[in-house]
N, CA, C and O of each residue as an XYZ file, in Angstrom:
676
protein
N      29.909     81.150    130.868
C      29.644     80.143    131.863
C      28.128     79.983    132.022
O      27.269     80.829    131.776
N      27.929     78.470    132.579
C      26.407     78.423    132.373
C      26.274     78.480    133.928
O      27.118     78.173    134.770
N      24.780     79.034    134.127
C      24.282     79.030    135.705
C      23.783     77.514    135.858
O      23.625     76.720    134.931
N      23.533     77.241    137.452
C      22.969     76.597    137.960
C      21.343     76.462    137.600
O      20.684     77.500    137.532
N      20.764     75.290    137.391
C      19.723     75.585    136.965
C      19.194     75.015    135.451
O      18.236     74.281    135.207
N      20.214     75.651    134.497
C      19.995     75.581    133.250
C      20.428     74.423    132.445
O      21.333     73.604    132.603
N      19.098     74.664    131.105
C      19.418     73.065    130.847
C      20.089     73.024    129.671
O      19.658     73.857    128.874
N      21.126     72.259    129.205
C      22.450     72.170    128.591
C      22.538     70.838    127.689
O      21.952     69.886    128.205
N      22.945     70.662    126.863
C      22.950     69.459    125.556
C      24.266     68.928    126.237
O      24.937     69.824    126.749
N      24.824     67.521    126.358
C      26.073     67.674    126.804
C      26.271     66.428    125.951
O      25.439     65.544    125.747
N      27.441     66.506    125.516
C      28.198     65.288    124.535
C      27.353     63.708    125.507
O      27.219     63.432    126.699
N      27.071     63.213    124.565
C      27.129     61.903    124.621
C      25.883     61.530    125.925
O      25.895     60.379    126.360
N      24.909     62.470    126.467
C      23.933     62.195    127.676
C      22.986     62.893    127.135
O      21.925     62.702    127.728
N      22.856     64.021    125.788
C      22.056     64.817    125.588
C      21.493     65.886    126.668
O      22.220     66.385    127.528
N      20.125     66.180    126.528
C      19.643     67.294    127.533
C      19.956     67.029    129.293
O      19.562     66.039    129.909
N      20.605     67.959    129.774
C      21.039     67.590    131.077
C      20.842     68.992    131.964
O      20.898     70.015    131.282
N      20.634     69.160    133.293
C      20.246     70.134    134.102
C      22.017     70.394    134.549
O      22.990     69.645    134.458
N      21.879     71.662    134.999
C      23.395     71.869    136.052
C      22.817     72.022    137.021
O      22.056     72.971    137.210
N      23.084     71.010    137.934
C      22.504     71.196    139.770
C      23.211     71.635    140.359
O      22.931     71.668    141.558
N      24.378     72.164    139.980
C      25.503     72.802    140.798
C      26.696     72.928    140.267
O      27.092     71.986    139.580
N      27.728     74.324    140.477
C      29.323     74.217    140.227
C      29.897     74.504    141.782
O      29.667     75.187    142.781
N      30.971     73.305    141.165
C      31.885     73.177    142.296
C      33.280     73.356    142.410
O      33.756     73.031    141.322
N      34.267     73.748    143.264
C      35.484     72.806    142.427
C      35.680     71.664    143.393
O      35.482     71.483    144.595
N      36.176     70.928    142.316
C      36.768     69.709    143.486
C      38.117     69.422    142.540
O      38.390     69.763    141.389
N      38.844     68.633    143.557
C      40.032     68.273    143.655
C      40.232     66.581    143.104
O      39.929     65.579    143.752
N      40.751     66.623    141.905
C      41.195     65.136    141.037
C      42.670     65.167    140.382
O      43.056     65.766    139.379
N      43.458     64.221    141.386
C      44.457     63.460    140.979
C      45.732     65.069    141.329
O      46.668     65.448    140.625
N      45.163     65.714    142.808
C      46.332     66.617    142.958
C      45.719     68.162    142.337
O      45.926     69.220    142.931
N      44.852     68.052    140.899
C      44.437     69.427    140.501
C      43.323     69.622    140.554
O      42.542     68.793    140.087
N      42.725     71.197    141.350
C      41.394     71.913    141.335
C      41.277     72.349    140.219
O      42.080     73.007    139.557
N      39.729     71.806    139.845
C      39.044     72.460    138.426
C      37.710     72.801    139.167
O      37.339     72.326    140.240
N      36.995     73.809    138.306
C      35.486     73.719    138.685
C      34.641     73.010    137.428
O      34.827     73.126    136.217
N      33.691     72.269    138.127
C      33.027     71.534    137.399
C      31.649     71.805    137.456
O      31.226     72.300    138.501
N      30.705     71.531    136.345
C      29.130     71.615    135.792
C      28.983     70.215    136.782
O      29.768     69.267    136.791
N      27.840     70.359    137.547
C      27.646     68.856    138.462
C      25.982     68.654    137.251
O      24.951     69.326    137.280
N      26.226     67.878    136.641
C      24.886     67.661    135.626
C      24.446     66.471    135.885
O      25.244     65.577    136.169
N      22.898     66.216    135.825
C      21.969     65.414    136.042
C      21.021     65.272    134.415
O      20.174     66.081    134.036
N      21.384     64.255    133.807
C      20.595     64.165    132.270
C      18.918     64.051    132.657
O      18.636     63.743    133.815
N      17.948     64.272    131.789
C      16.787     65.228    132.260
C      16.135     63.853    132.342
O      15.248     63.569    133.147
N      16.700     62.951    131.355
C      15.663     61.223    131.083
C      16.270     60.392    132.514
O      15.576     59.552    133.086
N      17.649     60.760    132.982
C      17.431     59.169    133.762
C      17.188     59.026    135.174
O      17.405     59.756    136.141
N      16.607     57.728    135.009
C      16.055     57.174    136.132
C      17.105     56.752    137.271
O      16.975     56.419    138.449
N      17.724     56.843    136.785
C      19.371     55.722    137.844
C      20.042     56.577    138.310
O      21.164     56.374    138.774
N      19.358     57.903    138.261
C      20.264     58.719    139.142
C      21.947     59.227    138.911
O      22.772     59.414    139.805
N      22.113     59.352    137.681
C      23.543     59.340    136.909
C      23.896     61.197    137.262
O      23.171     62.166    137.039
N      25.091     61.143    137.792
C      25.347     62.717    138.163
C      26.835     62.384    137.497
O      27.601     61.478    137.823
N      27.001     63.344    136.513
C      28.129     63.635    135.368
C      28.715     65.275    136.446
O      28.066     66.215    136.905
N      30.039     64.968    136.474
C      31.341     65.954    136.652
C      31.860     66.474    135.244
O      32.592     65.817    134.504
N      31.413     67.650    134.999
C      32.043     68.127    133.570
C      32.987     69.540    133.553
O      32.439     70.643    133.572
N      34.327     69.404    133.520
C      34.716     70.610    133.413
C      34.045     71.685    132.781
O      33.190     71.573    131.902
N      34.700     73.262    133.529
C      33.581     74.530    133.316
C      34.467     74.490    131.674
O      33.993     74.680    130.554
N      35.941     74.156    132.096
C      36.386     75.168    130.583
C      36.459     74.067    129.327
O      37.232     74.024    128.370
N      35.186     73.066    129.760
C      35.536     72.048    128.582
C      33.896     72.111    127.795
O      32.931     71.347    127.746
N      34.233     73.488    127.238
C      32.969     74.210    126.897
C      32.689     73.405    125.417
O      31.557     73.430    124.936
N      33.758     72.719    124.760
C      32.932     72.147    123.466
C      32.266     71.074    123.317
O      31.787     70.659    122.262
N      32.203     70.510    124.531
C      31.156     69.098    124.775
C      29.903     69.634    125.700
O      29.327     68.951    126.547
N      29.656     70.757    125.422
C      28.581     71.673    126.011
C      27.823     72.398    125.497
O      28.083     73.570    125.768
N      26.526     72.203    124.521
C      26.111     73.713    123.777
C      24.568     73.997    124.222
O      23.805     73.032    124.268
N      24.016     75.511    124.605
C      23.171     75.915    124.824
C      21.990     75.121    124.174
O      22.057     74.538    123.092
N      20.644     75.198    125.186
C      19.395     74.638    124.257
C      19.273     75.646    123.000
O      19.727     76.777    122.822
N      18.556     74.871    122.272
C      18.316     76.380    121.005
C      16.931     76.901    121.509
O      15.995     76.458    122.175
N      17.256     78.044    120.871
C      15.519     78.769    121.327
C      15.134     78.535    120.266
O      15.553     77.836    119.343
N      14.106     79.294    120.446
C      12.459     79.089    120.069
C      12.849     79.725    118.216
O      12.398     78.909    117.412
N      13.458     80.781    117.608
C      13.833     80.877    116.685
C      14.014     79.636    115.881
O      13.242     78.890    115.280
N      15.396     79.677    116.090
C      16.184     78.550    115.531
C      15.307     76.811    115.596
O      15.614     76.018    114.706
N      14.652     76.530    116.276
C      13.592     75.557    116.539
C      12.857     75.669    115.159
O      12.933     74.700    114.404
N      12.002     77.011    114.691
C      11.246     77.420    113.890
C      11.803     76.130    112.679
O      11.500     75.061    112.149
N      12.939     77.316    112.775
C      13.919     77.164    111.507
C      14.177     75.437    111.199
O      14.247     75.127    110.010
N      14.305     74.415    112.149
C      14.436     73.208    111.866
C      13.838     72.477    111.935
O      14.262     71.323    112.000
N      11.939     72.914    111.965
C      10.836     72.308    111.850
C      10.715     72.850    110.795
O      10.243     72.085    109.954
N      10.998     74.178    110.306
C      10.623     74.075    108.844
C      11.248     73.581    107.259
O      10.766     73.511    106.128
N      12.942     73.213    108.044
C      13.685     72.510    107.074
C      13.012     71.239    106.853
O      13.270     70.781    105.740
N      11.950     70.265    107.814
C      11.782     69.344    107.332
C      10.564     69.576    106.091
O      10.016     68.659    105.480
N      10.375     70.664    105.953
C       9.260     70.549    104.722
C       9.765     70.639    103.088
O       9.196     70.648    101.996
N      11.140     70.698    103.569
C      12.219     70.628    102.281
C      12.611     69.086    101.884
O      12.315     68.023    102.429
N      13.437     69.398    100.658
C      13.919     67.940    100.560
C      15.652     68.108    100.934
O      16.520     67.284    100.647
N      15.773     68.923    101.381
C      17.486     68.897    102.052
C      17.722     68.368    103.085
O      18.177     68.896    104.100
N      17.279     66.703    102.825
C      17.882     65.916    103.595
C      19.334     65.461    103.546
O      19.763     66.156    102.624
N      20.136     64.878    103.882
C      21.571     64.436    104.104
C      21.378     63.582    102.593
O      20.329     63.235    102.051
N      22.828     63.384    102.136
C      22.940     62.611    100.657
C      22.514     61.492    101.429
O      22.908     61.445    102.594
N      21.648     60.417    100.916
C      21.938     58.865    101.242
C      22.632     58.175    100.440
O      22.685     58.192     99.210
N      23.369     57.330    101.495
C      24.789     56.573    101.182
C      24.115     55.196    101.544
O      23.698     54.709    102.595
N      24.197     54.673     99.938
C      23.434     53.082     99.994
C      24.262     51.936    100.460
O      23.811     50.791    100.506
N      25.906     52.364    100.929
C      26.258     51.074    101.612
C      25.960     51.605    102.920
O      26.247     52.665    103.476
N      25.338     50.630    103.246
C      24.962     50.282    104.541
C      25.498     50.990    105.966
O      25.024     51.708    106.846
N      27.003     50.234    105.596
C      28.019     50.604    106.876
C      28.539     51.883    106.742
O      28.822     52.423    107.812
N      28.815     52.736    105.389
C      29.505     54.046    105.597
C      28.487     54.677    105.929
O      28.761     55.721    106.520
N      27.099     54.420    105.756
C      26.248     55.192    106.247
C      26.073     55.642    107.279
O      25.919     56.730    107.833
N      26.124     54.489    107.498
C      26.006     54.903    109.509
C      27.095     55.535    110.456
O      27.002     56.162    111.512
N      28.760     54.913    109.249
C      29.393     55.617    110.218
C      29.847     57.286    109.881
O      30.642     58.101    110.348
N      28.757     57.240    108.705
C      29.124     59.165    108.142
C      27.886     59.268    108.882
O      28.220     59.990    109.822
N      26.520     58.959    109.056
C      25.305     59.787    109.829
C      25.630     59.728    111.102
O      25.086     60.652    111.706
N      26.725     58.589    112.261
C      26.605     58.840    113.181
C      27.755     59.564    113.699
O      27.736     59.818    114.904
N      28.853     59.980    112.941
C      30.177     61.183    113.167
C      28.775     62.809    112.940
O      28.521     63.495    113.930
N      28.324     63.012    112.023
C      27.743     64.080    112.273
C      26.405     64.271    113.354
O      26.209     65.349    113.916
N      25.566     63.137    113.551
C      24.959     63.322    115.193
C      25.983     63.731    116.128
O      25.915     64.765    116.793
N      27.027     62.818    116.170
C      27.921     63.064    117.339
C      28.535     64.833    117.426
O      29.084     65.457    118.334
N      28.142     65.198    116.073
C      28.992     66.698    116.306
C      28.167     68.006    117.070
O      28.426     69.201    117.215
N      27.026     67.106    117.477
C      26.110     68.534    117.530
C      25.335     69.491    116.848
O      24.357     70.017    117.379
N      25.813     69.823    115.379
C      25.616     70.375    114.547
C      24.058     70.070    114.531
O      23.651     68.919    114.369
N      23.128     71.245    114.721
C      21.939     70.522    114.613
C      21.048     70.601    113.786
O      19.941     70.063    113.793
N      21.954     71.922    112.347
C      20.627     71.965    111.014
C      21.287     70.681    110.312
O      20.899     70.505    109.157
N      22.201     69.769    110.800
C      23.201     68.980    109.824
C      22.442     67.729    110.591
O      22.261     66.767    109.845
N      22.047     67.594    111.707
C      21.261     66.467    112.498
C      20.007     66.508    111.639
O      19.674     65.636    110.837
N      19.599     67.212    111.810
C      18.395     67.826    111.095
C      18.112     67.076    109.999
O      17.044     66.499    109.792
N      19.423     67.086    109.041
C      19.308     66.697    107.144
C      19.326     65.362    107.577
O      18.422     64.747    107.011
N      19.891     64.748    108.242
C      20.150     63.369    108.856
C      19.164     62.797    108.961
O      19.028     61.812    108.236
N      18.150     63.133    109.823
C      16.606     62.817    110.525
C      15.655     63.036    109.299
O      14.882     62.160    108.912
N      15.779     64.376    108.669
C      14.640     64.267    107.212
C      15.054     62.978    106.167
O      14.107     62.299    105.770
N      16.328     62.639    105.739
C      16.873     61.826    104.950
C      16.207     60.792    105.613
O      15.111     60.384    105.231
N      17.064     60.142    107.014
C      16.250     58.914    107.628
C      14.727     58.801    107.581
O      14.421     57.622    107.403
N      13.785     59.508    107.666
C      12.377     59.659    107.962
C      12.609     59.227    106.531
O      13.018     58.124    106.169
N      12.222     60.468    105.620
C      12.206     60.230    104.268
C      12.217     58.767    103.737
O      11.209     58.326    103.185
N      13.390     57.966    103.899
C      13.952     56.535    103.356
C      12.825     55.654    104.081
O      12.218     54.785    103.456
N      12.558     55.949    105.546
C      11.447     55.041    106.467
C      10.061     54.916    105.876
O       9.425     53.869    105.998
N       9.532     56.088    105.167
C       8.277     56.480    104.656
C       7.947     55.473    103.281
O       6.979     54.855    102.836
N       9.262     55.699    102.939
C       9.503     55.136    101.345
C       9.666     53.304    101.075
O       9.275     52.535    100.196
N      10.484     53.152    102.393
C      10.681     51.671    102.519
C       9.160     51.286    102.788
O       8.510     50.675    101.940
N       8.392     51.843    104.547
C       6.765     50.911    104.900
C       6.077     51.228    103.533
O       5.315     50.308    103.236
N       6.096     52.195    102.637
C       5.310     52.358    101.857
C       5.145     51.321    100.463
O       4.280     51.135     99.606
N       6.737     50.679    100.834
C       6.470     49.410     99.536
C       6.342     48.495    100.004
O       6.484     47.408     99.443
N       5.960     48.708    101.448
C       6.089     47.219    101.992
C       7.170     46.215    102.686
O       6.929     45.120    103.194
N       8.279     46.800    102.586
C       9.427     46.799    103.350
C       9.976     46.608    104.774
O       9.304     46.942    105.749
N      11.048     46.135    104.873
C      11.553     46.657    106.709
C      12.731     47.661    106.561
O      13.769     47.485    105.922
N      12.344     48.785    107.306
C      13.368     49.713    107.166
C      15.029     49.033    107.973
O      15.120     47.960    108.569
N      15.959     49.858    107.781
C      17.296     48.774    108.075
C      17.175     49.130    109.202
O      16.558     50.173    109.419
N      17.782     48.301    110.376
C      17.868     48.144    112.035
C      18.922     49.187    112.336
O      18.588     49.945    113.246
N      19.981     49.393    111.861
C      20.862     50.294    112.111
C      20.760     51.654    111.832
O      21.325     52.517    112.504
N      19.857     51.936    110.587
C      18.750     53.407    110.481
C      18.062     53.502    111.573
O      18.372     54.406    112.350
N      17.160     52.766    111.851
C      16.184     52.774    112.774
C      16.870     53.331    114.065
O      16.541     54.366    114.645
N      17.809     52.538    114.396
C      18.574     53.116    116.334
C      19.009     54.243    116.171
O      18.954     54.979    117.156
N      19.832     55.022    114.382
C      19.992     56.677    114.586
C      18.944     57.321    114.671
O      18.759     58.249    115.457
N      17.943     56.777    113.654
C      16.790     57.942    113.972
C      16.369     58.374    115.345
O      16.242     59.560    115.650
N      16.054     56.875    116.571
C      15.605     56.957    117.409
C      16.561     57.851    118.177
O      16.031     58.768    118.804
N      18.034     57.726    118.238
C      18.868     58.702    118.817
C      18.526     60.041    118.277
O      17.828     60.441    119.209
N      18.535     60.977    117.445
C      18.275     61.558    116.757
C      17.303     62.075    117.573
O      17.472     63.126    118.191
N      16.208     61.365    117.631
C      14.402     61.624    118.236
C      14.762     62.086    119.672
O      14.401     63.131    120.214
N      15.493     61.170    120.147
C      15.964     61.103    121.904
C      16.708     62.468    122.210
O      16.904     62.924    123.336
N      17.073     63.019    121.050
C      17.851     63.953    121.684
C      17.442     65.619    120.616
O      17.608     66.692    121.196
N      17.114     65.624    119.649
C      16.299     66.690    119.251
C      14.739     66.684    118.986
O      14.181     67.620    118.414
N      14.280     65.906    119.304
C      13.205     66.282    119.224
C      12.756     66.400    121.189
O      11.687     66.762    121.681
N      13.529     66.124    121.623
C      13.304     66.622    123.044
C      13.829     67.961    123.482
O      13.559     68.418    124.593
N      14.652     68.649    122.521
C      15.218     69.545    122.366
C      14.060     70.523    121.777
O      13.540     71.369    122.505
N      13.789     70.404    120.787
C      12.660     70.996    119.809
C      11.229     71.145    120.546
O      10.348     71.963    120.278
N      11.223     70.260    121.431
C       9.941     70.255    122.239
C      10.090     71.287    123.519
O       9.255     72.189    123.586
N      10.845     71.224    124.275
C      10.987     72.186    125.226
C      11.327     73.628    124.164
O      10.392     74.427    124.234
N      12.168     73.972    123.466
C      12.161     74.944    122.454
C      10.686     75.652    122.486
O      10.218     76.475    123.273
N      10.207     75.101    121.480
C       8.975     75.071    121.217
C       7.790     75.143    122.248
O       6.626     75.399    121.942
N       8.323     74.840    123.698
C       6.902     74.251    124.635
C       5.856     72.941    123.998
O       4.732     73.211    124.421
N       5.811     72.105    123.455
C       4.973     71.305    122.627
C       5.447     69.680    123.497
O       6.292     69.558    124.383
N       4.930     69.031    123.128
C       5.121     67.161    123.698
C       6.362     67.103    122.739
O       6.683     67.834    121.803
N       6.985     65.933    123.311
C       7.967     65.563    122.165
C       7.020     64.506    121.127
O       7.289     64.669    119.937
N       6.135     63.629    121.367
C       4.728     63.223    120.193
C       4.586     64.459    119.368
O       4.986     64.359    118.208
N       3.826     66.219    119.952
C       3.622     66.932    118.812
C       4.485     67.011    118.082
O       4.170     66.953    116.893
N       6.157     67.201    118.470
C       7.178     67.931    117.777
C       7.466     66.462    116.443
O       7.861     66.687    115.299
N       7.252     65.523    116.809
C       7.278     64.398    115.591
C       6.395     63.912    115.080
O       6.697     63.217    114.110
N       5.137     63.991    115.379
C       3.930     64.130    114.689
C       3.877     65.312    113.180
O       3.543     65.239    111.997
N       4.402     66.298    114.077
C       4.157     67.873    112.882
C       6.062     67.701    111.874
O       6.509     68.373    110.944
N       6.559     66.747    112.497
C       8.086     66.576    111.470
C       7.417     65.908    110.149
O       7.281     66.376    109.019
N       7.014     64.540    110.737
C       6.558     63.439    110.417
C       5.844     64.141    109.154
O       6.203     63.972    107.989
N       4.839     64.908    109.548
C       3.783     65.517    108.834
C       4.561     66.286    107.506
O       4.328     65.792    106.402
N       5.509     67.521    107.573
C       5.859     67.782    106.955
C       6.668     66.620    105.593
O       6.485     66.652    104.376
N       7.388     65.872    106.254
C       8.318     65.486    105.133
C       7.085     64.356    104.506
O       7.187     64.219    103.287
N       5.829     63.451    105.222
C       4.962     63.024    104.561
C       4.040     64.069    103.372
O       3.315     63.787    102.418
N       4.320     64.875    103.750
C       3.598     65.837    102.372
C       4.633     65.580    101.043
O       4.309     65.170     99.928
N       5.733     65.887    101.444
C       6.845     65.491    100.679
C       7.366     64.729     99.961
O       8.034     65.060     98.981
N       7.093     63.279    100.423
C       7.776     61.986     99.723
C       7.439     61.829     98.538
O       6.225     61.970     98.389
N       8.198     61.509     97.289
C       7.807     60.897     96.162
C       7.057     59.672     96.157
O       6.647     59.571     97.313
N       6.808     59.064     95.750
C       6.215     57.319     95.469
C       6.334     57.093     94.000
O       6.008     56.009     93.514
């Protein structure tokens, strides 16, 4: 169980605080619930998340494991790219959605990678790449930054950096 306080990845809101467990009472049955507040919004959004609905819930990563997926981007084990368009997105955005985050990871080096390669001939990278990466960014590299202690700018500045050492031309 997570304490009050702590900050938590949660399906589909990313990084989110627990301001409180409660139980409350829905539709006749008591559950206790994570009362979570996502760390970005402005509108004041307070999410009810069951305690025992622990797989739409996973710990921040520490500072280790952080290491470890700033330094995968200096590899080329990015995700296969899949040149139709549409399976692409809907195979890169089933594995964002899983959490998995050295597999987010191959996702974000692949995407970067292809972005570097497209401005570099002069190109527009595709619009539907572009909104995973930025999801992607929105939610691990804000991850990677508190990890780390660093801006979320350093933590994609020094990504950026790595896989630009990298690219073919």
């Amino acid at each position: 169980m997570h304490n009050i306080g702590e900050l938590i990845i949660y399906s589909g809101h990313g990084i989110c605080r627990i301001d409180n467990i409660c139980e409350k009472t829905f539709a006749g049955r008591k559950k206790t619930y994570y009362v979570l507040h996502p760390i970005e919004n402005s509108q004041g959004l307070t999410i009810n998340a069951p305690v025992d609905n622990e797989k739409n819930i996973l710990k921040l990563m520490d500072k280790e494991e952080a290491e470890t997926i700033i330094a995968s981007f200096h590899t080329d084990d990015g995700a296969d790219w899949i040149e139709k368009a549409q399976l692409r997105h809907q195979t890169f955005s089933k594995i964002i959605n899983s959490g998995n985050r050295k597999e987010i990871s191959r996702v974000a080096n692949a995407l970067i990678r292809k972005k570097i390669e497209t401005e570099i001939n002069g190109k527009k990278f595709y619009e539907n790449d572009s909104r995973l990466l930025k999801q992607i960014k929105n939610i691990v590299c804000k991850e990677l930054a508190i990890a780390l202690d660093l801006t979320e700018e350093e933590v994609s500045d020094r990504i950026y950096k790595l896989i630009s050492e990298k690219v073919k031309i």
